[in-house]
PDB file of C-alpha atoms and ligand atoms in Angstrom:
ATOM      1  CA  UNK A   1     -15.368  -6.324  28.240  1.00  0.00           C
ATOM      2  CA  UNK A   2     -16.066  -8.270  31.419  1.00  0.00           C
ATOM      3  CA  UNK A   3     -18.245  -5.557  32.921  1.00  0.00           C
ATOM      4  CA  UNK A   4     -21.307  -3.905  31.373  1.00  0.00           C
ATOM      5  CA  UNK A   5     -21.046  -0.173  30.883  1.00  0.00           C
ATOM      6  CA  UNK A   6     -23.205   2.085  33.021  1.00  0.00           C
ATOM      7  CA  UNK A   7     -23.909   5.755  32.396  1.00  0.00           C
ATOM      8  CA  UNK A   8     -25.533   8.356  34.590  1.00  0.00           C
ATOM      9  CA  UNK A   9     -26.738  11.871  33.969  1.00  0.00           C
ATOM     10  CA  UNK A  10     -26.396  13.952  37.110  1.00  0.00           C
ATOM     11  CA  UNK A  11     -28.626  16.936  36.535  1.00  0.00           C
ATOM     12  CA  UNK A  12     -27.723  18.643  39.808  1.00  0.00           C
ATOM     13  CA  UNK A  13     -29.868  21.782  40.093  1.00  0.00           C
ATOM     14  CA  UNK A  14     -29.505  22.684  36.429  1.00  0.00           C
ATOM     15  CA  UNK A  15     -33.172  22.162  35.556  1.00  0.00           C
ATOM     16  CA  UNK A  16     -34.910  23.947  38.407  1.00  0.00           C
ATOM     17  CA  UNK A  17     -38.450  23.292  37.146  1.00  0.00           C
ATOM     18  CA  UNK A  18     -40.516  20.181  36.598  1.00  0.00           C
ATOM     19  CA  UNK A  19     -41.474  21.157  33.054  1.00  0.00           C
ATOM     20  CA  UNK A  20     -37.912  21.530  31.734  1.00  0.00           C
ATOM     21  CA  UNK A  21     -36.830  18.336  33.481  1.00  0.00           C
ATOM     22  CA  UNK A  22     -39.680  16.261  32.069  1.00  0.00           C
ATOM     23  CA  UNK A  23     -39.042  17.532  28.546  1.00  0.00           C
ATOM     24  CA  UNK A  24     -35.339  16.707  28.647  1.00  0.00           C
ATOM     25  CA  UNK A  25     -36.059  13.299  30.173  1.00  0.00           C
ATOM     26  CA  UNK A  26     -38.526  12.477  27.415  1.00  0.00           C
ATOM     27  CA  UNK A  27     -36.034  13.393  24.668  1.00  0.00           C
ATOM     28  CA  UNK A  28     -33.356  11.215  26.215  1.00  0.00           C
ATOM     29  CA  UNK A  29     -35.701   8.279  26.889  1.00  0.00           C
ATOM     30  CA  UNK A  30     -36.979   8.382  23.291  1.00  0.00           C
ATOM     31  CA  UNK A  31     -33.494   8.280  21.836  1.00  0.00           C
ATOM     32  CA  UNK A  32     -32.261   5.674  24.291  1.00  0.00           C
ATOM     33  CA  UNK A  33     -34.855   3.195  23.089  1.00  0.00           C
ATOM     34  CA  UNK A  34     -32.568   2.059  20.260  1.00  0.00           C
ATOM     35  CA  UNK A  35     -29.417   1.751  22.375  1.00  0.00           C
ATOM     36  CA  UNK A  36     -28.618  -1.314  24.441  1.00  0.00           C
ATOM     37  CA  UNK A  37     -26.833   0.175  27.451  1.00  0.00           C
ATOM     38  CA  UNK A  38     -27.635   0.762  31.119  1.00  0.00           C
ATOM     39  CA  UNK A  39     -28.304   4.455  31.733  1.00  0.00           C
ATOM     40  CA  UNK A  40     -29.976   6.568  34.387  1.00  0.00           C
ATOM     41  CA  UNK A  41     -30.701  10.210  34.981  1.00  0.00           C
ATOM     42  CA  UNK A  42     -30.710  11.906  38.368  1.00  0.00           C
ATOM     43  CA  UNK A  43     -33.054  14.915  38.220  1.00  0.00           C
ATOM     44  CA  UNK A  44     -33.342  17.384  41.078  1.00  0.00           C
ATOM     45  CA  UNK A  45     -35.700  16.223  43.850  1.00  0.00           C
ATOM     46  CA  UNK A  46     -38.525  18.601  42.920  1.00  0.00           C
ATOM     47  CA  UNK A  47     -38.859  16.980  39.492  1.00  0.00           C
ATOM     48  CA  UNK A  48     -38.056  13.403  40.447  1.00  0.00           C
ATOM     49  CA  UNK A  49     -41.568  12.066  40.734  1.00  0.00           C
ATOM     50  CA  UNK A  50     -42.839  13.572  37.479  1.00  0.00           C
ATOM     51  CA  UNK A  51     -39.741  12.534  35.556  1.00  0.00           C
ATOM     52  CA  UNK A  52     -40.194   9.059  37.003  1.00  0.00           C
ATOM     53  CA  UNK A  53     -43.725   8.944  35.614  1.00  0.00           C
ATOM     54  CA  UNK A  54     -42.542  10.128  32.206  1.00  0.00           C
ATOM     55  CA  UNK A  55     -39.781   7.532  31.790  1.00  0.00           C
ATOM     56  CA  UNK A  56     -41.538   4.645  33.525  1.00  0.00           C
ATOM     57  CA  UNK A  57     -42.110   2.589  30.382  1.00  0.00           C
ATOM     58  CA  UNK A  58     -38.704   3.373  28.853  1.00  0.00           C
ATOM     59  CA  UNK A  59     -35.303   1.759  29.387  1.00  0.00           C
ATOM     60  CA  UNK A  60     -33.967   4.958  30.960  1.00  0.00           C
ATOM     61  CA  UNK A  61     -33.567   4.476  34.707  1.00  0.00           C
ATOM     62  CA  UNK A  62     -34.106   6.969  37.503  1.00  0.00           C
ATOM     63  CA  UNK A  63     -31.705   7.932  40.282  1.00  0.00           C
ATOM     64  CA  UNK A  64     -31.808  10.198  43.302  1.00  0.00           C
ATOM     65  CA  UNK A  65     -28.998  12.711  43.775  1.00  0.00           C
ATOM     66  CA  UNK A  66     -28.868  12.224  47.521  1.00  0.00           C
ATOM     67  CA  UNK A  67     -30.927  11.004  50.468  1.00  0.00           C
ATOM     68  CA  UNK A  68     -30.915  11.089  54.240  1.00  0.00           C
ATOM     69  CA  UNK A  69     -29.764   8.054  56.225  1.00  0.00           C
ATOM     70  CA  UNK A  70     -32.873   8.099  58.395  1.00  0.00           C
ATOM     71  CA  UNK A  71     -36.057   6.933  56.713  1.00  0.00           C
ATOM     72  CA  UNK A  72     -38.130   9.638  58.392  1.00  0.00           C
ATOM     73  CA  UNK A  73     -37.966  12.162  61.183  1.00  0.00           C
ATOM     74  CA  UNK A  74     -37.395  15.817  61.996  1.00  0.00           C
ATOM     75  CA  UNK A  75     -34.797  16.518  59.298  1.00  0.00           C
ATOM     76  CA  UNK A  76     -35.707  19.774  57.588  1.00  0.00           C
ATOM     77  CA  UNK A  77     -34.883  19.893  53.906  1.00  0.00           C
ATOM     78  CA  UNK A  78     -33.876  16.261  53.522  1.00  0.00           C
ATOM     79  CA  UNK A  79     -35.024  13.626  51.020  1.00  0.00           C
ATOM     80  CA  UNK A  80     -36.211  10.184  52.163  1.00  0.00           C
ATOM     81  CA  UNK A  81     -35.360   6.842  50.656  1.00  0.00           C
ATOM     82  CA  UNK A  82     -39.068   5.972  50.529  1.00  0.00           C
ATOM     83  CA  UNK A  83     -39.634   9.116  48.460  1.00  0.00           C
ATOM     84  CA  UNK A  84     -36.942   8.004  46.031  1.00  0.00           C
ATOM     85  CA  UNK A  85     -38.411   4.508  45.807  1.00  0.00           C
ATOM     86  CA  UNK A  86     -41.901   5.921  45.316  1.00  0.00           C
ATOM     87  CA  UNK A  87     -40.666   8.045  42.408  1.00  0.00           C
ATOM     88  CA  UNK A  88     -39.215   4.897  40.830  1.00  0.00           C
ATOM     89  CA  UNK A  89     -35.504   5.277  41.564  1.00  0.00           C
ATOM     90  CA  UNK A  90     -33.300   2.244  41.106  1.00  0.00           C
ATOM     91  CA  UNK A  91     -30.116   4.114  42.059  1.00  0.00           C
ATOM     92  CA  UNK A  92     -29.069   6.879  44.421  1.00  0.00           C
ATOM     93  CA  UNK A  93     -25.889   8.930  44.120  1.00  0.00           C
ATOM     94  CA  UNK A  94     -24.108   9.139  47.458  1.00  0.00           C
ATOM     95  CA  UNK A  95     -21.062  11.160  48.456  1.00  0.00           C
ATOM     96  CA  UNK A  96     -20.952  13.357  45.385  1.00  0.00           C
ATOM     97  CA  UNK A  97     -18.123  15.898  45.700  1.00  0.00           C
ATOM     98  CA  UNK A  98     -20.648  18.700  45.767  1.00  0.00           C
ATOM     99  CA  UNK A  99     -22.266  17.025  48.796  1.00  0.00           C
ATOM    100  CA  UNK A 100     -18.897  16.387  50.419  1.00  0.00           C
ATOM    101  CA  UNK A 101     -17.191  19.676  49.662  1.00  0.00           C
ATOM    102  CA  UNK A 102     -20.033  22.227  49.560  1.00  0.00           C
ATOM    103  CA  UNK A 103     -22.486  20.681  52.030  1.00  0.00           C
ATOM    104  CA  UNK A 104     -19.970  19.168  54.421  1.00  0.00           C
ATOM    105  CA  UNK A 105     -20.870  15.483  54.171  1.00  0.00           C
ATOM    106  CA  UNK A 106     -18.321  13.231  55.804  1.00  0.00           C
ATOM    107  CA  UNK A 107     -17.591   9.553  55.184  1.00  0.00           C
ATOM    108  CA  UNK A 108     -19.293   8.461  58.392  1.00  0.00           C
ATOM    109  CA  UNK A 109     -22.542  10.056  57.235  1.00  0.00           C
ATOM    110  CA  UNK A 110     -22.170   8.701  53.696  1.00  0.00           C
ATOM    111  CA  UNK A 111     -21.542   5.225  55.112  1.00  0.00           C
ATOM    112  CA  UNK A 112     -24.837   5.386  57.022  1.00  0.00           C
ATOM    113  CA  UNK A 113     -26.621   6.390  53.826  1.00  0.00           C
ATOM    114  CA  UNK A 114     -24.973   3.519  51.933  1.00  0.00           C
ATOM    115  CA  UNK A 115     -26.319   1.045  54.487  1.00  0.00           C
ATOM    116  CA  UNK A 116     -29.802   2.572  54.525  1.00  0.00           C
ATOM    117  CA  UNK A 117     -29.910   2.393  50.731  1.00  0.00           C
ATOM    118  CA  UNK A 118     -28.637  -1.193  50.474  1.00  0.00           C
ATOM    119  CA  UNK A 119     -30.906  -2.399  53.287  1.00  0.00           C
ATOM    120  CA  UNK A 120     -33.888  -1.028  51.366  1.00  0.00           C
ATOM    121  CA  UNK A 121     -33.121  -2.446  47.917  1.00  0.00           C
ATOM    122  CA  UNK A 122     -31.713   0.748  46.475  1.00  0.00           C
ATOM    123  CA  UNK A 123     -28.559   0.521  44.378  1.00  0.00           C
ATOM    124  CA  UNK A 124     -25.785   2.988  45.177  1.00  0.00           C
ATOM    125  CA  UNK A 125     -23.484   5.042  42.999  1.00  0.00           C
ATOM    126  CA  UNK A 126     -20.756   5.963  45.461  1.00  0.00           C
ATOM    127  CA  UNK A 127     -18.866   9.058  44.336  1.00  0.00           C
ATOM    128  CA  UNK A 128     -15.277   9.693  45.342  1.00  0.00           C
ATOM    129  CA  UNK A 129     -12.514  12.000  44.176  1.00  0.00           C
ATOM    130  CA  UNK A 130      -9.625  14.241  45.156  1.00  0.00           C
ATOM    131  CA  UNK A 131      -9.226  18.006  44.769  1.00  0.00           C
ATOM    132  CA  UNK A 132      -6.528  19.687  42.676  1.00  0.00           C
ATOM    133  CA  UNK A 133      -4.450  20.523  45.743  1.00  0.00           C
ATOM    134  CA  UNK A 134      -4.750  17.000  47.147  1.00  0.00           C
ATOM    135  CA  UNK A 135      -3.484  15.642  43.830  1.00  0.00           C
ATOM    136  CA  UNK A 136      -0.703  18.248  43.650  1.00  0.00           C
ATOM    137  CA  UNK A 137       0.411  17.201  47.150  1.00  0.00           C
ATOM    138  CA  UNK A 138       0.701  13.580  46.039  1.00  0.00           C
ATOM    139  CA  UNK A 139      -2.382  12.528  48.004  1.00  0.00           C
ATOM    140  CA  UNK A 140      -4.591  11.302  45.170  1.00  0.00           C
ATOM    141  CA  UNK A 141      -4.405   7.630  46.169  1.00  0.00           C
ATOM    142  CA  UNK A 142      -4.665   8.329  49.898  1.00  0.00           C
ATOM    143  CA  UNK A 143      -7.770  10.521  49.572  1.00  0.00           C
ATOM    144  CA  UNK A 144      -9.641   8.102  47.311  1.00  0.00           C
ATOM    145  CA  UNK A 145      -8.742   5.075  49.431  1.00  0.00           C
ATOM    146  CA  UNK A 146      -9.838   6.867  52.591  1.00  0.00           C
ATOM    147  CA  UNK A 147     -13.170   7.775  51.004  1.00  0.00           C
ATOM    148  CA  UNK A 148     -13.665   4.156  49.897  1.00  0.00           C
ATOM    149  CA  UNK A 149     -12.763   2.771  53.329  1.00  0.00           C
ATOM    150  CA  UNK A 150     -14.955   5.254  55.177  1.00  0.00           C
ATOM    151  CA  UNK A 151     -17.961   5.141  52.878  1.00  0.00           C
ATOM    152  CA  UNK A 152     -17.978   1.366  52.409  1.00  0.00           C
ATOM    153  CA  UNK A 153     -17.321   0.383  56.025  1.00  0.00           C
ATOM    154  CA  UNK A 154     -19.063  -2.926  56.850  1.00  0.00           C
ATOM    155  CA  UNK A 155     -20.370  -3.403  53.310  1.00  0.00           C
ATOM    156  CA  UNK A 156     -20.353  -7.110  52.476  1.00  0.00           C
ATOM    157  CA  UNK A 157     -19.110  -8.762  49.312  1.00  0.00           C
ATOM    158  CA  UNK A 158     -22.694  -9.640  48.369  1.00  0.00           C
ATOM    159  CA  UNK A 159     -23.835  -6.046  48.852  1.00  0.00           C
ATOM    160  CA  UNK A 160     -21.153  -4.866  46.443  1.00  0.00           C
ATOM    161  CA  UNK A 161     -23.286  -6.315  43.643  1.00  0.00           C
ATOM    162  CA  UNK A 162     -25.504  -3.276  44.168  1.00  0.00           C
ATOM    163  CA  UNK A 163     -22.745  -0.686  44.201  1.00  0.00           C
ATOM    164  CA  UNK A 164     -21.167   1.282  41.384  1.00  0.00           C
ATOM    165  CA  UNK A 165     -18.215   3.587  42.024  1.00  0.00           C
ATOM    166  CA  UNK A 166     -18.004   6.973  40.343  1.00  0.00           C
ATOM    167  CA  UNK A 167     -14.478   8.330  40.370  1.00  0.00           C
ATOM    168  CA  UNK A 168     -14.796  12.053  39.820  1.00  0.00           C
ATOM    169  CA  UNK A 169     -11.692  14.174  40.308  1.00  0.00           C
ATOM    170  CA  UNK A 170     -13.038  17.356  41.870  1.00  0.00           C
ATOM    171  CA  UNK A 171     -10.785  19.495  39.661  1.00  0.00           C
ATOM    172  CA  UNK A 172     -12.386  18.041  36.527  1.00  0.00           C
ATOM    173  CA  UNK A 173     -15.976  18.687  37.600  1.00  0.00           C
ATOM    174  CA  UNK A 174     -17.431  21.645  35.794  1.00  0.00           C
ATOM    175  CA  UNK A 175     -18.187  23.523  39.006  1.00  0.00           C
ATOM    176  CA  UNK A 176     -16.960  27.044  39.605  1.00  0.00           C
ATOM    177  CA  UNK A 177     -17.623  26.859  43.358  1.00  0.00           C
ATOM    178  CA  UNK A 178     -15.399  23.839  43.757  1.00  0.00           C
ATOM    179  CA  UNK A 179     -12.785  25.136  41.324  1.00  0.00           C
ATOM    180  CA  UNK A 180     -12.674  28.935  41.687  1.00  0.00           C
ATOM    181  CA  UNK A 181     -10.562  30.644  39.069  1.00  0.00           C
ATOM    182  CA  UNK A 182      -9.340  27.390  37.548  1.00  0.00           C
ATOM    183  CA  UNK A 183      -9.692  26.294  33.960  1.00  0.00           C
ATOM    184  CA  UNK A 184     -11.680  23.083  34.296  1.00  0.00           C
ATOM    185  CA  UNK A 185     -10.899  20.170  32.019  1.00  0.00           C
ATOM    186  CA  UNK A 186     -11.395  16.416  32.030  1.00  0.00           C
ATOM    187  CA  UNK A 187      -8.690  14.135  33.354  1.00  0.00           C
ATOM    188  CA  UNK A 188      -6.235  12.936  30.737  1.00  0.00           C
ATOM    189  CA  UNK A 189      -6.251   9.235  29.917  1.00  0.00           C
ATOM    190  CA  UNK A 190      -3.122   8.810  32.027  1.00  0.00           C
ATOM    191  CA  UNK A 191      -4.634  10.612  35.024  1.00  0.00           C
ATOM    192  CA  UNK A 192      -7.909   8.701  34.773  1.00  0.00           C
ATOM    193  CA  UNK A 193      -6.153   5.348  34.381  1.00  0.00           C
ATOM    194  CA  UNK A 194      -3.895   6.029  37.341  1.00  0.00           C
ATOM    195  CA  UNK A 195      -6.868   6.788  39.597  1.00  0.00           C
ATOM    196  CA  UNK A 196      -9.096   3.977  38.350  1.00  0.00           C
ATOM    197  CA  UNK A 197      -6.222   1.562  38.995  1.00  0.00           C
ATOM    198  CA  UNK A 198      -6.011   2.857  42.577  1.00  0.00           C
ATOM    199  CA  UNK A 199      -9.732   2.215  43.058  1.00  0.00           C
ATOM    200  CA  UNK A 200      -9.558  -1.268  41.504  1.00  0.00           C
ATOM    201  CA  UNK A 201      -6.553  -2.099  43.673  1.00  0.00           C
ATOM    202  CA  UNK A 202      -8.411  -1.011  46.817  1.00  0.00           C
ATOM    203  CA  UNK A 203     -11.086  -3.600  45.992  1.00  0.00           C
ATOM    204  CA  UNK A 204      -8.426  -6.258  45.350  1.00  0.00           C
ATOM    205  CA  UNK A 205      -6.923  -5.589  48.801  1.00  0.00           C
ATOM    206  CA  UNK A 206     -10.247  -5.450  50.636  1.00  0.00           C
ATOM    207  CA  UNK A 207     -12.427  -7.965  48.787  1.00  0.00           C
ATOM    208  CA  UNK A 208     -10.112  -9.983  46.538  1.00  0.00           C
ATOM    209  CA  UNK A 209      -9.297 -10.164  42.859  1.00  0.00           C
ATOM    210  CA  UNK A 210     -12.510 -11.681  41.513  1.00  0.00           C
ATOM    211  CA  UNK A 211     -14.763  -9.200  43.341  1.00  0.00           C
ATOM    212  CA  UNK A 212     -12.628  -6.308  42.163  1.00  0.00           C
ATOM    213  CA  UNK A 213     -12.982  -7.428  38.544  1.00  0.00           C
ATOM    214  CA  UNK A 214     -16.762  -7.160  38.847  1.00  0.00           C
ATOM    215  CA  UNK A 215     -16.980  -3.659  40.337  1.00  0.00           C
ATOM    216  CA  UNK A 216     -17.984  -1.038  37.808  1.00  0.00           C
ATOM    217  CA  UNK A 217     -16.102   2.252  38.013  1.00  0.00           C
ATOM    218  CA  UNK A 218     -17.527   5.243  36.191  1.00  0.00           C
ATOM    219  CA  UNK A 219     -15.406   8.228  35.305  1.00  0.00           C
ATOM    220  CA  UNK A 220     -16.919  11.661  35.943  1.00  0.00           C
ATOM    221  CA  UNK A 221     -15.697  15.181  35.301  1.00  0.00           C
ATOM    222  CA  UNK A 222     -16.180  17.075  32.023  1.00  0.00           C
ATOM    223  CA  UNK A 223     -17.007  13.950  30.016  1.00  0.00           C
ATOM    224  CA  UNK A 224     -18.297  15.029  26.621  1.00  0.00           C
ATOM    225  CA  UNK A 225     -18.988  13.537  23.183  1.00  0.00           C
ATOM    226  CA  UNK A 226     -15.500  14.699  22.148  1.00  0.00           C
ATOM    227  CA  UNK A 227     -13.531  12.885  24.866  1.00  0.00           C
ATOM    228  CA  UNK A 228     -15.869  10.005  25.783  1.00  0.00           C
ATOM    229  CA  UNK A 229     -14.653   7.440  23.262  1.00  0.00           C
ATOM    230  CA  UNK A 230     -11.053   7.606  24.379  1.00  0.00           C
ATOM    231  CA  UNK A 231     -11.901   7.531  28.098  1.00  0.00           C
ATOM    232  CA  UNK A 232     -14.378   4.679  27.662  1.00  0.00           C
ATOM    233  CA  UNK A 233     -11.926   2.534  25.721  1.00  0.00           C
ATOM    234  CA  UNK A 234      -9.718   2.222  28.817  1.00  0.00           C
ATOM    235  CA  UNK A 235      -9.745  -1.129  30.558  1.00  0.00           C
ATOM    236  CA  UNK A 236     -10.779   0.163  33.975  1.00  0.00           C
ATOM    237  CA  UNK A 237     -13.335   2.776  32.905  1.00  0.00           C
ATOM    238  CA  UNK A 238     -16.777   1.213  32.891  1.00  0.00           C
ATOM    239  CA  UNK A 239     -18.947   4.175  32.012  1.00  0.00           C
ATOM    240  CA  UNK A 240     -19.469   7.772  32.924  1.00  0.00           C
ATOM    241  CA  UNK A 241     -21.232   9.985  35.424  1.00  0.00           C
ATOM    242  CA  UNK A 242     -21.966  13.056  33.418  1.00  0.00           C
ATOM    243  CA  UNK A 243     -23.108  16.494  34.491  1.00  0.00           C
ATOM    244  CA  UNK A 244     -23.400  19.263  31.898  1.00  0.00           C
ATOM    245  CA  UNK A 245     -23.368  17.023  28.837  1.00  0.00           C
ATOM    246  CA  UNK A 246     -26.200  14.874  30.227  1.00  0.00           C
ATOM    247  CA  UNK A 247     -28.722  17.702  30.233  1.00  0.00           C
ATOM    248  CA  UNK A 248     -29.675  17.274  26.611  1.00  0.00           C
ATOM    249  CA  UNK A 249     -30.146  14.256  24.396  1.00  0.00           C
ATOM    250  CA  UNK A 250     -27.927  15.924  21.753  1.00  0.00           C
ATOM    251  CA  UNK A 251     -24.870  15.606  23.976  1.00  0.00           C
ATOM    252  CA  UNK A 252     -25.801  12.700  26.279  1.00  0.00           C
ATOM    253  CA  UNK A 253     -26.801  10.183  23.607  1.00  0.00           C
ATOM    254  CA  UNK A 254     -23.567  10.539  21.553  1.00  0.00           C
ATOM    255  CA  UNK A 255     -21.596   9.724  24.717  1.00  0.00           C
ATOM    256  CA  UNK A 256     -23.588   6.518  25.176  1.00  0.00           C
ATOM    257  CA  UNK A 257     -23.152   5.722  21.475  1.00  0.00           C
ATOM    258  CA  UNK A 258     -19.399   6.124  21.693  1.00  0.00           C
ATOM    259  CA  UNK A 259     -19.041   2.642  23.240  1.00  0.00           C
ATOM    260  CA  UNK A 260     -20.156   1.046  19.987  1.00  0.00           C
TER     261      UNK A 260
HETATM  262  P1  13P B 301     -19.600  17.713  34.646  1.00  0.00           P
HETATM  263  O1  13P B 301     -19.758  16.601  33.635  1.00  0.00           O
HETATM  264  O2  13P B 301     -20.528  18.866  34.390  1.00  0.00           O
HETATM  265  O3  13P B 301     -18.173  18.110  34.813  1.00  0.00           O
HETATM  266  O4  13P B 301     -20.096  17.113  36.058  1.00  0.00           O
HETATM  267  C1  13P B 301     -19.556  15.903  36.494  1.00  0.00           C
HETATM  268  C2  13P B 301     -20.283  15.491  37.705  1.00  0.00           C
HETATM  269  O5  13P B 301     -20.137  16.065  38.764  1.00  0.00           O
HETATM  270  C3  13P B 301     -21.239  14.370  37.586  1.00  0.00           C
HETATM  271  O6  13P B 301     -21.637  13.903  38.822  1.00  0.00           O
END
């Protein structure tokens, strides 16, 4: 393996209180202490600071789920990068499909956030992914390449050291709003490999072969203890961004252990 695995737990708004978030974080941090792998959790903003305090001395890292591109100002309801840094975040998720498709974030906006994050020593997990209909129309590669080009505009080769890509096919994300009336399931190995190859190839074209070999690409979308091992054994899958199964140590830790 030329790249180190990286795992993230995206808690979305599934733990709406501080107390439940801190408890889950503690369980995961305790069990992670015996595993040698890079892992972060992204709690909801209301619990971020307290979770950060709880896991401070552990090897579990903290991530924000989103942030605004301006550091401060009259932006009702937004989260600042300084707030994320103060809570102890090393990473921020940007461009998650729920941000893009439910809250209307466009690549131009995501690109500004990417630059604000990188300019302020925050590492970025850039999320990309196509919907079911985009894939059915044969646009999987086009959509993902457009999101990469738009979100990473003017990002230098050096800055890429602080970027992880999360490929998350929207149709595989366990989200009933994004996938109304559809039976949601993870991508097959073939589907995941096809998409990860598209992402890797985009980096080859835009930054060259050696840079592309270093970029870590997580898979996200219904990753669970039962399918993680097979997905993670693929050459171009360098970890996972996990929603539902990251909420509890009982399901998150076995996923991390499946790389052994
Ligand atoms: P699920 O693992 O719940 O499908 O969520 C994936 C995801 O959106 C992680 O960012």
